[in-house]
Amino acid sequence: MLWYIEFTAALGISSMDPLGARSQFVCVDTLPTWDQLEETIDGKEEGESYQREEAEELTDVNSPVSPFPFREDINRKIILFNGDVALLNCTAIVNTSNETLTDKNPISDSIHRHAGPELREELFKLKGCRTGEAKMTEGFNLAARFVLHTVGPKYKQKYRTAAESSLYSCYRNVMQLAKEHGMSSVGLCVVSTGKRGYPIADATHITLRTVRRFLEYHGESLEAVVFAVSDNEEAVYRKLLPLYYPRSKEEERASLPLLPADIGNAEGEPVVLERQIRITEKPGSLEDGSEHDSEDSDLVLVGNHAFAKMEGDVDKQRKLILQGQLSEASQQKQHQRNYNRWLCRARAEDLSDIAALKALYQTGVDRCGRTVMVVVGRNIPVTLIDVEKALLYFIHVMDHIAVKEYVMVYFHTLTGEHNHLDTDFLKRLYDIVDVKFKKNLKAFYFVHPSFRSKVSTWFFTTFSVPGVKEKVHHIETLQQLFTCILPEQIDIPPFVLEYDTRMNGSWR
């Protein structure tokens, strides 16, 4: 269930506005998923259960294997929607624009019209977006919490290879942003086929396979991906969707001969054979098969290259730190290098299992306009997760958030012993993160604290992390929290709403 449905259901809010008129926005949860859209042939449903079972029994073990096999779990996440992407009630929707983010096209115009003038002001601050990249803003008056802006390529036949790579990057970067921010649903418009002239069929192949591959490898946290199309585009999507999202073993086999020769690499990225390079085990070594290069000769080069010289004597620096003799500027530089190493690891490692916990996510803004980050204590199975990966995930998600002022809301609601991060981990996290994390954190709201957690927090902020104590605010009720953050600006887990209502009464 998507967060908005959970939120409105918990509060008893219907899809009607205050005047009783039905909302123009479309609830994604009411739309049929791809596995429910069965085509009718000769009056019989293609996807009837007995036919699926028969098809599976008749599958020849020696028949070619489809690169896009039948995956019911993925099909349940796919929605084909004929309508305006701006009306979708998703966590985020996609806007297709130009490099200055000022493009005038039907999709962009509708998004701006429904979002209000604040969106254009926010886009001005982004200072443009390069082709293939994606940038994020708030949704303002849209039903969607966020808008992911991307710039598709201008299509010319002689530059087709570059256009394919750029279009792939558009969708890949959009999906990556959705994953990084723990989004549960994203509405995808058709990118680059309008004024930019990309052939709709070619573009659809790239779109469908890119999203399919992303969901296979990184899509645990995503619950719904909506392809928002027009009348003309819908026919193409309905024709090509079975190739990449077959709804049965029978449809998988029937679609296999129709797949194009180029289906990209493991991530769906277009492959250009002439651009592939061969990397030797030891670049620069002789290829005559001689083994004169001993381990000692390799070690001679260590520490003599320019980058190593820039570091200086690392062991000496560590010794000086321990002795307290390193200058403050040198300590800061050393700390920054250490943080950058952690950040590089965080960006390179697969953290999808941690993201799937939905224990850390970005929501709206507080009454001062500062970004709100939410931590759900009950979703942290400390005894089961790799704590170091959790640390990497926090750094990965928070790095771009912490560049400006932000606040954090921690829901301690209904946590158990197995949900509590120990003080050693928190101290380590505090020591690793960049100075911007500490400087730009303006408030930490500790919601539904217990007496024990209050005592632990006092000791921790008094003796382990000085400078944070005055930023911590213990919040007993959601009513208190809403004096700092408007209810529509924060995504609250349903169990937190239910607990607060039971313990403190309705806040409405």
Short mmCIF file of C-alpha atoms in Angstrom, two decimals:
data_model
loop_
_atom_site.label_atom_id
_atom_site.label_comp_id
_atom_site.label_asym_id
_atom_site.label_seq_id
_atom_site.Cartn_x
_atom_site.Cartn_y
_atom_site.Cartn_z
CA MET A 1 0.00 0.00 0.00
CA LEU A 2 1.33 3.41 -0.91
CA TRP A 3 2.08 5.93 1.83
CA TYR A 4 -0.69 8.35 0.80
CA ILE A 5 -3.36 5.68 0.89
CA GLU A 6 -2.13 4.51 4.28
CA PHE A 7 -2.10 8.08 5.58
CA THR A 8 -5.57 9.01 4.34
CA ALA A 9 -7.08 5.69 5.37
CA ALA A 10 -5.68 6.04 8.87
CA LEU A 11 -7.13 9.52 9.19
CA GLY A 12 -10.42 8.73 7.47
CA ILE A 13 -9.77 11.18 4.64
CA SER A 14 -11.65 10.52 1.41
CA SER A 15 -10.67 11.54 -2.10
CA MET A 16 -13.17 14.43 -2.03
CA ASP A 17 -12.23 18.06 -1.63
CA PRO A 18 -13.84 20.27 1.08
CA LEU A 19 -16.70 21.25 -1.24
CA GLY A 20 -17.63 17.64 -1.91
CA ALA A 21 -16.29 17.50 -5.48
CA ARG A 22 -14.30 14.45 -6.48
CA SER A 23 -10.56 15.08 -6.64
CA GLN A 24 -9.04 15.40 -10.11
CA PHE A 25 -5.96 13.51 -8.95
CA VAL A 26 -5.69 9.81 -9.73
CA CYS A 27 -4.96 7.38 -6.91
CA VAL A 28 -2.37 4.89 -8.19
CA ASP A 29 -3.72 2.21 -5.89
CA THR A 30 -7.01 2.16 -7.85
CA LEU A 31 -5.34 1.52 -11.23
CA PRO A 32 -5.04 -2.04 -12.57
CA THR A 33 -1.52 -3.43 -12.67
CA TRP A 34 -0.02 -5.01 -15.76
CA ASP A 35 -0.63 -8.57 -14.57
CA GLN A 36 -4.33 -7.73 -14.30
CA LEU A 37 -4.63 -6.38 -17.85
CA GLU A 38 -5.39 -9.55 -19.79
CA GLU A 39 -6.19 -9.27 -23.48
CA THR A 40 -9.31 -11.04 -24.72
CA ILE A 41 -8.99 -13.30 -27.73
CA ASP A 42 -12.06 -15.06 -29.25
CA GLY A 43 -14.03 -14.25 -26.13
CA LYS A 44 -11.60 -16.00 -23.81
CA GLU A 45 -9.16 -14.41 -21.43
CA GLU A 46 -5.58 -15.10 -22.44
CA GLY A 47 -4.47 -15.24 -18.87
CA GLU A 48 -6.90 -17.76 -17.40
CA SER A 49 -5.23 -19.82 -14.71
CA TYR A 50 -5.72 -23.21 -16.36
CA GLN A 51 -4.01 -21.95 -19.54
CA ARG A 52 -1.05 -20.67 -17.54
CA GLU A 53 -0.66 -23.99 -15.77
CA GLU A 54 -0.88 -25.86 -19.09
CA ALA A 55 1.69 -23.55 -20.67
CA GLU A 56 4.11 -24.12 -17.83
CA GLU A 57 3.70 -27.90 -18.13
CA LEU A 58 4.39 -27.78 -21.89
CA THR A 59 7.50 -25.63 -21.56
CA ASP A 60 10.34 -27.36 -23.38
CA VAL A 61 13.45 -27.43 -21.21
CA ASN A 62 15.54 -27.21 -24.38
CA SER A 63 13.75 -24.16 -25.79
CA PRO A 64 15.61 -20.82 -25.84
CA VAL A 65 15.50 -18.91 -22.56
CA SER A 66 14.06 -15.42 -22.71
CA PRO A 67 16.29 -12.61 -21.37
CA PHE A 68 13.08 -11.17 -19.90
CA PRO A 69 11.38 -14.13 -18.22
CA PHE A 70 7.90 -14.12 -16.73
CA ARG A 71 8.09 -12.42 -13.32
CA GLU A 72 4.76 -12.01 -11.60
CA ASP A 73 6.32 -9.96 -8.78
CA ILE A 74 7.60 -7.39 -11.27
CA ASN A 75 4.37 -7.32 -13.29
CA ARG A 76 2.47 -6.41 -10.12
CA LYS A 77 4.51 -3.22 -9.91
CA ILE A 78 3.84 -2.10 -13.49
CA ILE A 79 0.87 0.13 -14.36
CA LEU A 80 -0.06 1.45 -17.81
CA PHE A 81 -2.04 4.67 -17.43
CA ASN A 82 -3.61 6.60 -20.29
CA GLY A 83 -3.72 10.11 -18.89
CA ASP A 84 -1.87 13.11 -17.51
CA VAL A 85 1.19 12.23 -15.44
CA ALA A 86 0.65 15.46 -13.45
CA LEU A 87 -2.52 14.01 -11.96
CA LEU A 88 -0.91 10.87 -10.56
CA ASN A 89 -0.80 10.52 -6.81
CA CYS A 90 2.68 8.94 -6.74
CA THR A 91 5.63 9.61 -4.47
CA ALA A 92 7.24 11.24 -7.52
CA ILE A 93 6.39 11.98 -11.14
CA VAL A 94 8.75 12.67 -14.04
CA ASN A 95 8.89 15.89 -16.02
CA THR A 96 10.56 15.98 -19.44
CA SER A 97 12.24 19.29 -20.18
CA ASN A 98 15.21 20.97 -21.86
CA GLU A 99 18.69 21.86 -20.59
CA THR A 100 17.48 25.09 -18.97
CA LEU A 101 14.42 23.33 -17.46
CA THR A 102 12.15 25.87 -19.19
CA ASP A 103 10.74 23.71 -22.00
CA LYS A 104 7.18 24.34 -23.15
CA ASN A 105 5.56 21.01 -23.90
CA PRO A 106 2.17 19.52 -22.92
CA ILE A 107 3.60 17.38 -20.11
CA SER A 108 5.72 20.12 -18.57
CA ASP A 109 2.97 22.73 -18.95
CA SER A 110 0.48 20.52 -17.11
CA ILE A 111 2.92 19.80 -14.29
CA HIS A 112 3.64 23.50 -13.82
CA ARG A 113 -0.04 24.39 -13.97
CA HIS A 114 -0.95 21.95 -11.21
CA ALA A 115 2.18 22.49 -9.10
CA GLY A 116 1.89 26.28 -8.98
CA PRO A 117 4.47 29.08 -9.44
CA GLU A 118 6.73 27.78 -6.66
CA LEU A 119 7.94 24.98 -8.94
CA ARG A 120 9.31 27.41 -11.54
CA GLU A 121 11.09 29.35 -8.80
CA GLU A 122 12.64 26.13 -7.50
CA LEU A 123 13.78 25.11 -10.99
CA PHE A 124 15.54 28.44 -11.42
CA LYS A 125 17.73 27.56 -8.42
CA LEU A 126 18.84 24.29 -10.04
CA LYS A 127 20.64 26.21 -12.81
CA GLY A 128 19.73 23.78 -15.55
CA CYS A 129 20.21 20.07 -16.15
CA ARG A 130 22.40 18.27 -18.68
CA THR A 131 21.03 15.80 -21.22
CA GLY A 132 20.59 12.39 -19.64
CA GLU A 133 20.71 13.69 -16.08
CA ALA A 134 17.87 13.95 -13.57
CA LYS A 135 17.24 16.49 -10.81
CA MET A 136 14.62 16.58 -8.08
CA THR A 137 12.30 19.24 -6.69
CA GLU A 138 9.28 19.21 -4.43
CA GLY A 139 5.84 18.71 -5.98
CA PHE A 140 4.27 21.72 -4.24
CA ASN A 141 0.53 21.65 -5.15
CA LEU A 142 0.75 18.35 -7.04
CA ALA A 143 -0.53 15.13 -5.53
CA ALA A 144 3.01 13.81 -6.01
CA ARG A 145 5.47 14.68 -3.27
CA PHE A 146 8.37 15.18 -5.69
CA VAL A 147 9.05 15.91 -9.35
CA LEU A 148 12.04 14.29 -11.08
CA HIS A 149 13.14 16.49 -13.97
CA THR A 150 15.10 14.94 -16.82
CA VAL A 151 16.38 16.11 -20.19
CA GLY A 152 16.01 13.74 -23.13
CA PRO A 153 18.20 13.83 -26.25
CA LYS A 154 17.37 15.51 -29.54
CA TYR A 155 17.11 12.67 -32.04
CA LYS A 156 19.06 12.62 -35.29
CA GLN A 157 19.62 9.41 -37.20
CA LYS A 158 23.37 9.93 -37.66
CA TYR A 159 23.75 10.43 -33.87
CA ARG A 160 21.46 7.55 -32.97
CA THR A 161 23.99 5.80 -30.72
CA ALA A 162 24.47 8.89 -28.58
CA ALA A 163 20.72 9.44 -28.39
CA GLU A 164 20.13 5.85 -27.23
CA SER A 165 22.70 6.20 -24.46
CA SER A 166 21.27 9.53 -23.33
CA LEU A 167 17.69 8.27 -23.26
CA TYR A 168 18.80 5.23 -21.25
CA SER A 169 20.54 7.59 -18.80
CA CYS A 170 17.35 9.63 -18.40
CA TYR A 171 15.31 6.67 -17.18
CA ARG A 172 18.20 5.06 -15.27
CA ASN A 173 18.94 8.28 -13.35
CA VAL A 174 15.25 8.84 -12.60
CA MET A 175 14.93 5.33 -11.19
CA GLN A 176 18.16 5.73 -9.24
CA LEU A 177 16.86 8.92 -7.62
CA ALA A 178 13.66 7.13 -6.68
CA LYS A 179 15.64 4.33 -5.08
CA GLU A 180 18.05 6.60 -3.23
CA HIS A 181 15.19 8.52 -1.65
CA GLY A 182 13.24 5.42 -0.69
CA MET A 183 10.28 6.28 -2.93
CA SER A 184 7.49 3.72 -3.15
CA SER A 185 5.99 4.82 -6.47
CA VAL A 186 7.05 6.82 -9.51
CA GLY A 187 5.05 8.03 -12.50
CA LEU A 188 7.05 8.03 -15.76
CA CYS A 189 6.06 10.26 -18.64
CA VAL A 190 7.28 9.53 -22.19
CA VAL A 191 10.60 11.35 -22.56
CA SER A 192 11.94 12.98 -25.72
CA THR A 193 9.39 11.76 -28.28
CA GLY A 194 7.64 15.11 -28.76
CA LYS A 195 9.59 18.20 -29.79
CA ARG A 196 12.86 16.28 -29.57
CA GLY A 197 11.75 13.84 -32.24
CA TYR A 198 12.70 10.44 -30.82
CA PRO A 199 10.78 7.67 -32.67
CA ILE A 200 8.16 6.39 -30.24
CA ALA A 201 8.77 2.67 -30.87
CA ASP A 202 12.56 2.94 -30.45
CA ALA A 203 12.16 5.04 -27.33
CA THR A 204 9.65 2.60 -25.83
CA HIS A 205 12.04 -0.34 -26.24
CA ILE A 206 14.72 1.54 -24.29
CA THR A 207 12.24 2.70 -21.64
CA LEU A 208 10.73 -0.71 -20.96
CA ARG A 209 13.98 -2.66 -20.80
CA THR A 210 15.73 -0.04 -18.64
CA VAL A 211 12.94 -0.06 -16.07
CA ARG A 212 12.71 -3.87 -16.20
CA ARG A 213 16.43 -4.31 -15.50
CA PHE A 214 16.34 -1.74 -12.71
CA LEU A 215 13.44 -3.49 -11.00
CA GLU A 216 15.24 -6.83 -11.30
CA TYR A 217 18.40 -5.66 -9.55
CA HIS A 218 17.51 -2.58 -7.52
CA GLY A 219 13.73 -2.35 -7.25
CA GLU A 220 12.97 -3.87 -3.86
CA SER A 221 11.73 -0.61 -2.35
CA LEU A 222 9.58 0.38 -5.34
CA GLU A 223 5.97 -0.75 -5.15
CA ALA A 224 4.61 0.84 -8.34
CA VAL A 225 6.00 2.18 -11.61
CA VAL A 226 3.37 3.94 -13.74
CA PHE A 227 3.89 4.50 -17.47
CA ALA A 228 1.72 7.56 -18.22
CA VAL A 229 0.92 7.66 -21.93
CA SER A 230 -1.30 9.40 -24.46
CA ASP A 231 -3.72 7.68 -26.87
CA ASN A 232 -1.07 7.33 -29.60
CA GLU A 233 1.59 6.12 -27.19
CA GLU A 234 -0.71 3.61 -25.48
CA ALA A 235 -0.97 1.42 -28.58
CA VAL A 236 2.83 1.15 -28.82
CA TYR A 237 3.20 0.41 -25.11
CA ARG A 238 0.51 -2.29 -25.17
CA LYS A 239 2.27 -3.92 -28.12
CA LEU A 240 5.76 -3.86 -26.61
CA LEU A 241 5.07 -4.41 -22.90
CA PRO A 242 4.62 -8.21 -23.31
CA LEU A 243 8.15 -8.44 -24.74
CA TYR A 244 9.72 -7.16 -21.52
CA TYR A 245 6.97 -8.01 -19.01
CA PRO A 246 5.38 -11.27 -20.21
CA ARG A 247 2.35 -12.22 -18.10
CA SER A 248 2.70 -15.97 -18.51
CA LYS A 249 5.16 -18.59 -19.72
CA GLU A 250 3.14 -18.80 -22.92
CA GLU A 251 3.43 -15.05 -23.54
CA GLU A 252 7.14 -15.24 -22.71
CA ARG A 253 7.72 -17.84 -25.44
CA ALA A 254 5.55 -15.99 -27.95
CA SER A 255 7.42 -12.72 -27.32
CA LEU A 256 10.93 -14.13 -27.60
CA PRO A 257 11.17 -13.98 -31.45
CA LEU A 258 9.87 -10.39 -31.38
CA LEU A 259 12.64 -9.01 -29.15
CA PRO A 260 15.09 -6.73 -30.98
CA ALA A 261 18.67 -7.91 -31.49
CA ASP A 262 20.01 -5.15 -29.22
CA ILE A 263 18.59 -5.51 -25.72
CA GLY A 264 21.48 -3.75 -23.99
CA ASN A 265 23.73 -5.04 -21.23
CA ALA A 266 22.74 -6.40 -17.82
CA GLU A 267 21.41 -2.96 -16.81
CA GLY A 268 19.62 -2.34 -20.13
CA GLU A 269 22.26 0.15 -21.30
CA PRO A 270 22.91 0.19 -25.08
CA VAL A 271 26.11 -1.67 -25.99
CA VAL A 272 28.47 -0.19 -28.59
CA LEU A 273 30.87 -2.97 -29.56
CA GLU A 274 33.49 -0.73 -31.11
CA ARG A 275 33.72 1.23 -27.87
CA GLN A 276 34.33 -1.77 -25.65
CA ILE A 277 37.87 -1.92 -24.32
CA ARG A 278 40.01 -4.74 -23.07
CA ILE A 279 41.49 -4.28 -19.63
CA THR A 280 44.59 -6.36 -18.90
CA GLU A 281 45.33 -7.73 -15.49
CA LYS A 282 48.38 -5.46 -15.22
CA PRO A 283 48.00 -2.41 -17.49
CA GLY A 284 51.35 -1.41 -18.92
CA SER A 285 52.96 -4.81 -18.40
CA LEU A 286 54.63 -6.68 -21.24
CA GLU A 287 52.48 -9.11 -23.23
CA ASP A 288 55.28 -11.48 -24.17
CA GLY A 289 54.30 -13.88 -21.44
CA SER A 290 57.43 -13.19 -19.39
CA GLU A 291 57.08 -13.23 -15.65
CA HIS A 292 60.12 -11.13 -14.79
CA ASP A 293 57.89 -8.65 -12.99
CA SER A 294 58.12 -9.89 -9.45
CA GLU A 295 55.99 -8.81 -6.52
CA ASP A 296 58.93 -6.73 -5.30
CA SER A 297 59.18 -4.83 -8.59
CA ASP A 298 55.46 -3.99 -8.35
CA LEU A 299 55.89 -2.72 -4.80
CA VAL A 300 58.68 -0.37 -5.87
CA LEU A 301 56.06 1.76 -7.62
CA VAL A 302 53.82 2.06 -4.55
CA GLY A 303 54.04 5.49 -3.00
CA ASN A 304 56.06 7.00 -5.87
CA HIS A 305 53.20 8.20 -8.05
CA ALA A 306 51.87 11.77 -7.86
CA PHE A 307 48.74 10.88 -5.92
CA ALA A 308 50.67 9.07 -3.22
CA LYS A 309 53.03 12.01 -2.84
CA MET A 310 50.08 14.32 -2.27
CA GLU A 311 49.01 12.21 0.70
CA GLY A 312 52.34 12.57 2.47
CA ASP A 313 53.42 10.03 5.06
CA VAL A 314 50.08 8.56 6.18
CA ASP A 315 51.56 6.62 9.09
CA LYS A 316 53.28 9.74 10.37
CA GLN A 317 50.01 11.68 10.18
CA ARG A 318 48.18 9.02 12.17
CA LYS A 319 50.92 9.03 14.80
CA LEU A 320 50.67 12.81 15.11
CA ILE A 321 46.89 12.57 15.50
CA LEU A 322 47.29 10.08 18.32
CA GLN A 323 49.83 12.34 20.00
CA GLY A 324 47.59 15.36 19.54
CA GLN A 325 50.29 17.20 17.59
CA LEU A 326 48.51 17.52 14.23
CA SER A 327 47.16 20.99 13.49
CA GLU A 328 43.41 21.56 13.39
CA ALA A 329 43.52 22.25 9.65
CA SER A 330 45.39 18.99 9.05
CA GLN A 331 42.90 17.10 11.20
CA GLN A 332 40.01 18.54 9.21
CA LYS A 333 41.72 17.57 5.95
CA GLN A 334 42.34 14.06 7.24
CA HIS A 335 38.69 13.78 8.36
CA GLN A 336 37.46 14.99 4.96
CA ARG A 337 39.58 12.37 3.17
CA ASN A 338 38.19 9.67 5.45
CA TYR A 339 34.60 10.79 4.82
CA ASN A 340 35.18 10.85 1.06
CA ARG A 341 36.39 7.26 1.21
CA TRP A 342 33.18 6.26 3.00
CA LEU A 343 31.09 8.19 0.46
CA CYS A 344 32.82 6.46 -2.47
CA ARG A 345 32.10 3.09 -0.88
CA ALA A 346 28.48 4.07 -0.29
CA ARG A 347 28.02 5.03 -3.94
CA ALA A 348 29.64 1.85 -5.23
CA GLU A 349 27.99 -0.74 -2.99
CA ASP A 350 24.57 -2.33 -3.50
CA LEU A 351 22.49 -1.08 -0.55
CA SER A 352 19.08 -2.11 -1.85
CA ASP A 353 18.50 -4.48 1.09
CA ILE A 354 18.90 -1.58 3.53
CA ALA A 355 16.71 0.71 1.39
CA ALA A 356 13.97 -1.92 1.40
CA LEU A 357 13.60 -1.51 5.18
CA LYS A 358 12.16 2.00 4.65
CA ALA A 359 13.78 3.08 7.89
CA LEU A 360 15.15 6.36 6.46
CA TYR A 361 13.42 8.56 3.92
CA GLN A 362 12.97 12.16 2.83
CA THR A 363 9.58 13.79 3.16
CA GLY A 364 8.43 17.44 2.98
CA VAL A 365 9.67 20.58 4.74
CA ASP A 366 9.11 22.05 8.19
CA ARG A 367 7.49 25.41 8.90
CA CYS A 368 10.85 27.10 8.26
CA GLY A 369 11.20 25.49 4.83
CA ARG A 370 13.92 23.04 5.89
CA THR A 371 14.04 19.48 4.48
CA VAL A 372 12.59 16.84 6.80
CA MET A 373 14.24 13.43 7.04
CA VAL A 374 12.38 10.61 8.82
CA VAL A 375 13.85 7.66 10.72
CA VAL A 376 11.47 4.83 11.70
CA GLY A 377 12.97 2.99 14.66
CA ARG A 378 10.71 -0.06 14.41
CA ASN A 379 11.94 -0.72 10.86
CA ILE A 380 15.57 -1.17 11.97
CA PRO A 381 16.27 -4.85 12.75
CA VAL A 382 19.64 -4.17 14.36
CA THR A 383 20.38 -7.82 15.12
CA LEU A 384 19.73 -8.91 11.53
CA ILE A 385 21.22 -6.21 9.30
CA ASP A 386 24.81 -5.45 8.36
CA VAL A 387 25.37 -2.39 10.54
CA GLU A 388 28.23 -1.14 8.38
CA LYS A 389 25.98 -1.22 5.30
CA ALA A 390 23.40 0.72 7.31
CA LEU A 391 26.06 3.34 7.99
CA LEU A 392 26.96 3.48 4.28
CA TYR A 393 23.29 3.85 3.37
CA PHE A 394 22.85 6.77 5.79
CA ILE A 395 25.85 8.55 4.26
CA HIS A 396 24.66 7.85 0.71
CA VAL A 397 21.13 9.18 1.31
CA MET A 398 22.10 12.12 3.49
CA ASP A 399 25.15 13.50 1.65
CA HIS A 400 23.20 15.79 -0.69
CA ILE A 401 20.56 16.58 1.95
CA ALA A 402 23.09 17.87 4.47
CA VAL A 403 24.46 20.55 2.15
CA LYS A 404 21.67 22.82 3.42
CA GLU A 405 19.67 23.13 6.64
CA TYR A 406 17.56 20.09 7.54
CA VAL A 407 15.72 18.51 10.45
CA MET A 408 15.27 14.88 11.46
CA VAL A 409 12.22 13.17 12.92
CA TYR A 410 12.83 9.88 14.74
CA PHE A 411 9.78 7.74 15.48
CA HIS A 412 10.62 5.69 18.56
CA THR A 413 7.08 4.33 18.52
CA LEU A 414 6.68 0.66 19.44
CA THR A 415 10.38 -0.13 19.16
CA GLY A 416 11.87 -3.14 20.93
CA GLU A 417 15.33 -4.04 22.16
CA HIS A 418 16.20 -5.43 18.72
CA ASN A 419 15.52 -2.00 17.14
CA HIS A 420 17.90 0.07 19.25
CA LEU A 421 21.19 1.18 17.71
CA ASP A 422 23.89 1.11 20.38
CA THR A 423 25.79 4.24 21.36
CA ASP A 424 29.04 2.91 19.86
CA PHE A 425 27.44 2.83 16.40
CA LEU A 426 25.95 6.32 16.82
CA LYS A 427 29.28 7.69 18.07
CA ARG A 428 31.06 6.12 15.10
CA LEU A 429 28.52 7.62 12.71
CA TYR A 430 28.93 11.04 14.31
CA ASP A 431 32.72 10.81 14.02
CA ILE A 432 32.62 9.76 10.34
CA VAL A 433 30.08 12.16 8.83
CA ASP A 434 31.12 15.40 7.24
CA VAL A 435 31.04 18.64 9.22
CA LYS A 436 28.07 19.81 7.11
CA PHE A 437 25.91 17.08 8.73
CA LYS A 438 26.46 18.57 12.18
CA LYS A 439 26.36 22.23 11.15
CA ASN A 440 23.17 22.06 9.07
CA LEU A 441 21.17 19.79 11.40
CA LYS A 442 18.84 22.31 13.04
CA ALA A 443 16.54 20.04 15.04
CA PHE A 444 16.15 16.38 15.98
CA TYR A 445 12.58 15.52 16.98
CA PHE A 446 12.44 12.37 19.13
CA VAL A 447 8.79 11.22 18.86
CA HIS A 448 7.13 8.99 21.49
CA PRO A 449 10.22 8.60 23.71
CA SER A 450 10.29 6.25 26.68
CA PHE A 451 11.81 7.20 30.03
CA ARG A 452 14.79 4.96 29.31
CA SER A 453 15.36 6.52 25.88
CA LYS A 454 15.26 10.01 27.40
CA VAL A 455 17.96 9.07 29.91
CA SER A 456 20.10 7.39 27.23
CA THR A 457 19.76 10.40 24.94
CA TRP A 458 20.77 12.78 27.75
CA PHE A 459 23.92 10.79 28.53
CA PHE A 460 24.82 10.39 24.86
CA THR A 461 24.38 14.06 23.93
CA THR A 462 26.09 15.24 27.12
CA PHE A 463 29.22 13.09 27.07
CA SER A 464 29.63 11.64 23.54
CA VAL A 465 28.45 14.21 20.98
CA PRO A 466 28.68 17.72 22.43
CA GLY A 467 26.87 20.39 20.47
CA VAL A 468 23.84 18.25 19.61
CA LYS A 469 22.08 18.31 22.96
CA GLU A 470 20.28 21.62 22.43
CA LYS A 471 18.96 20.40 19.05
CA VAL A 472 17.18 17.33 20.49
CA HIS A 473 13.48 17.81 21.27
CA HIS A 474 11.42 15.07 22.88
CA ILE A 475 7.91 15.00 21.36
CA GLU A 476 5.20 13.20 23.31
CA THR A 477 2.36 13.59 20.78
CA LEU A 478 1.93 14.15 17.06
CA GLN A 479 0.01 17.31 17.92
CA GLN A 480 3.25 18.73 19.32
CA LEU A 481 5.14 17.64 16.19
CA PHE A 482 2.62 19.41 13.95
CA THR A 483 3.46 22.74 15.59
CA CYS A 484 6.87 22.37 13.89
CA ILE A 485 5.94 20.41 10.74
CA LEU A 486 2.56 20.59 9.02
CA PRO A 487 0.84 17.17 8.81
CA GLU A 488 0.72 17.28 5.01
CA GLN A 489 4.50 17.78 4.93
CA ILE A 490 5.46 14.53 6.64
CA ASP A 491 4.84 10.90 5.72
CA ILE A 492 3.91 9.15 8.97
CA PRO A 493 3.77 5.34 9.16
CA PRO A 494 0.21 4.12 9.83
CA PHE A 495 1.21 2.29 13.03
CA VAL A 496 2.52 5.59 14.45
CA LEU A 497 -0.79 7.31 13.68
CA GLU A 498 -2.75 4.47 15.26
CA TYR A 499 -0.55 4.44 18.37
CA ASP A 500 -0.79 8.20 18.85
CA THR A 501 -4.58 8.16 18.41
CA ARG A 502 -4.90 5.33 20.92
CA MET A 503 -2.61 6.94 23.51
CA ASN A 504 -3.29 10.65 23.01
CA GLY A 505 -6.63 10.86 21.22
CA SER A 506 -7.33 12.25 17.76
CA TRP A 507 -5.32 15.35 16.92
CA ARG A 508 -7.83 16.61 14.33
#
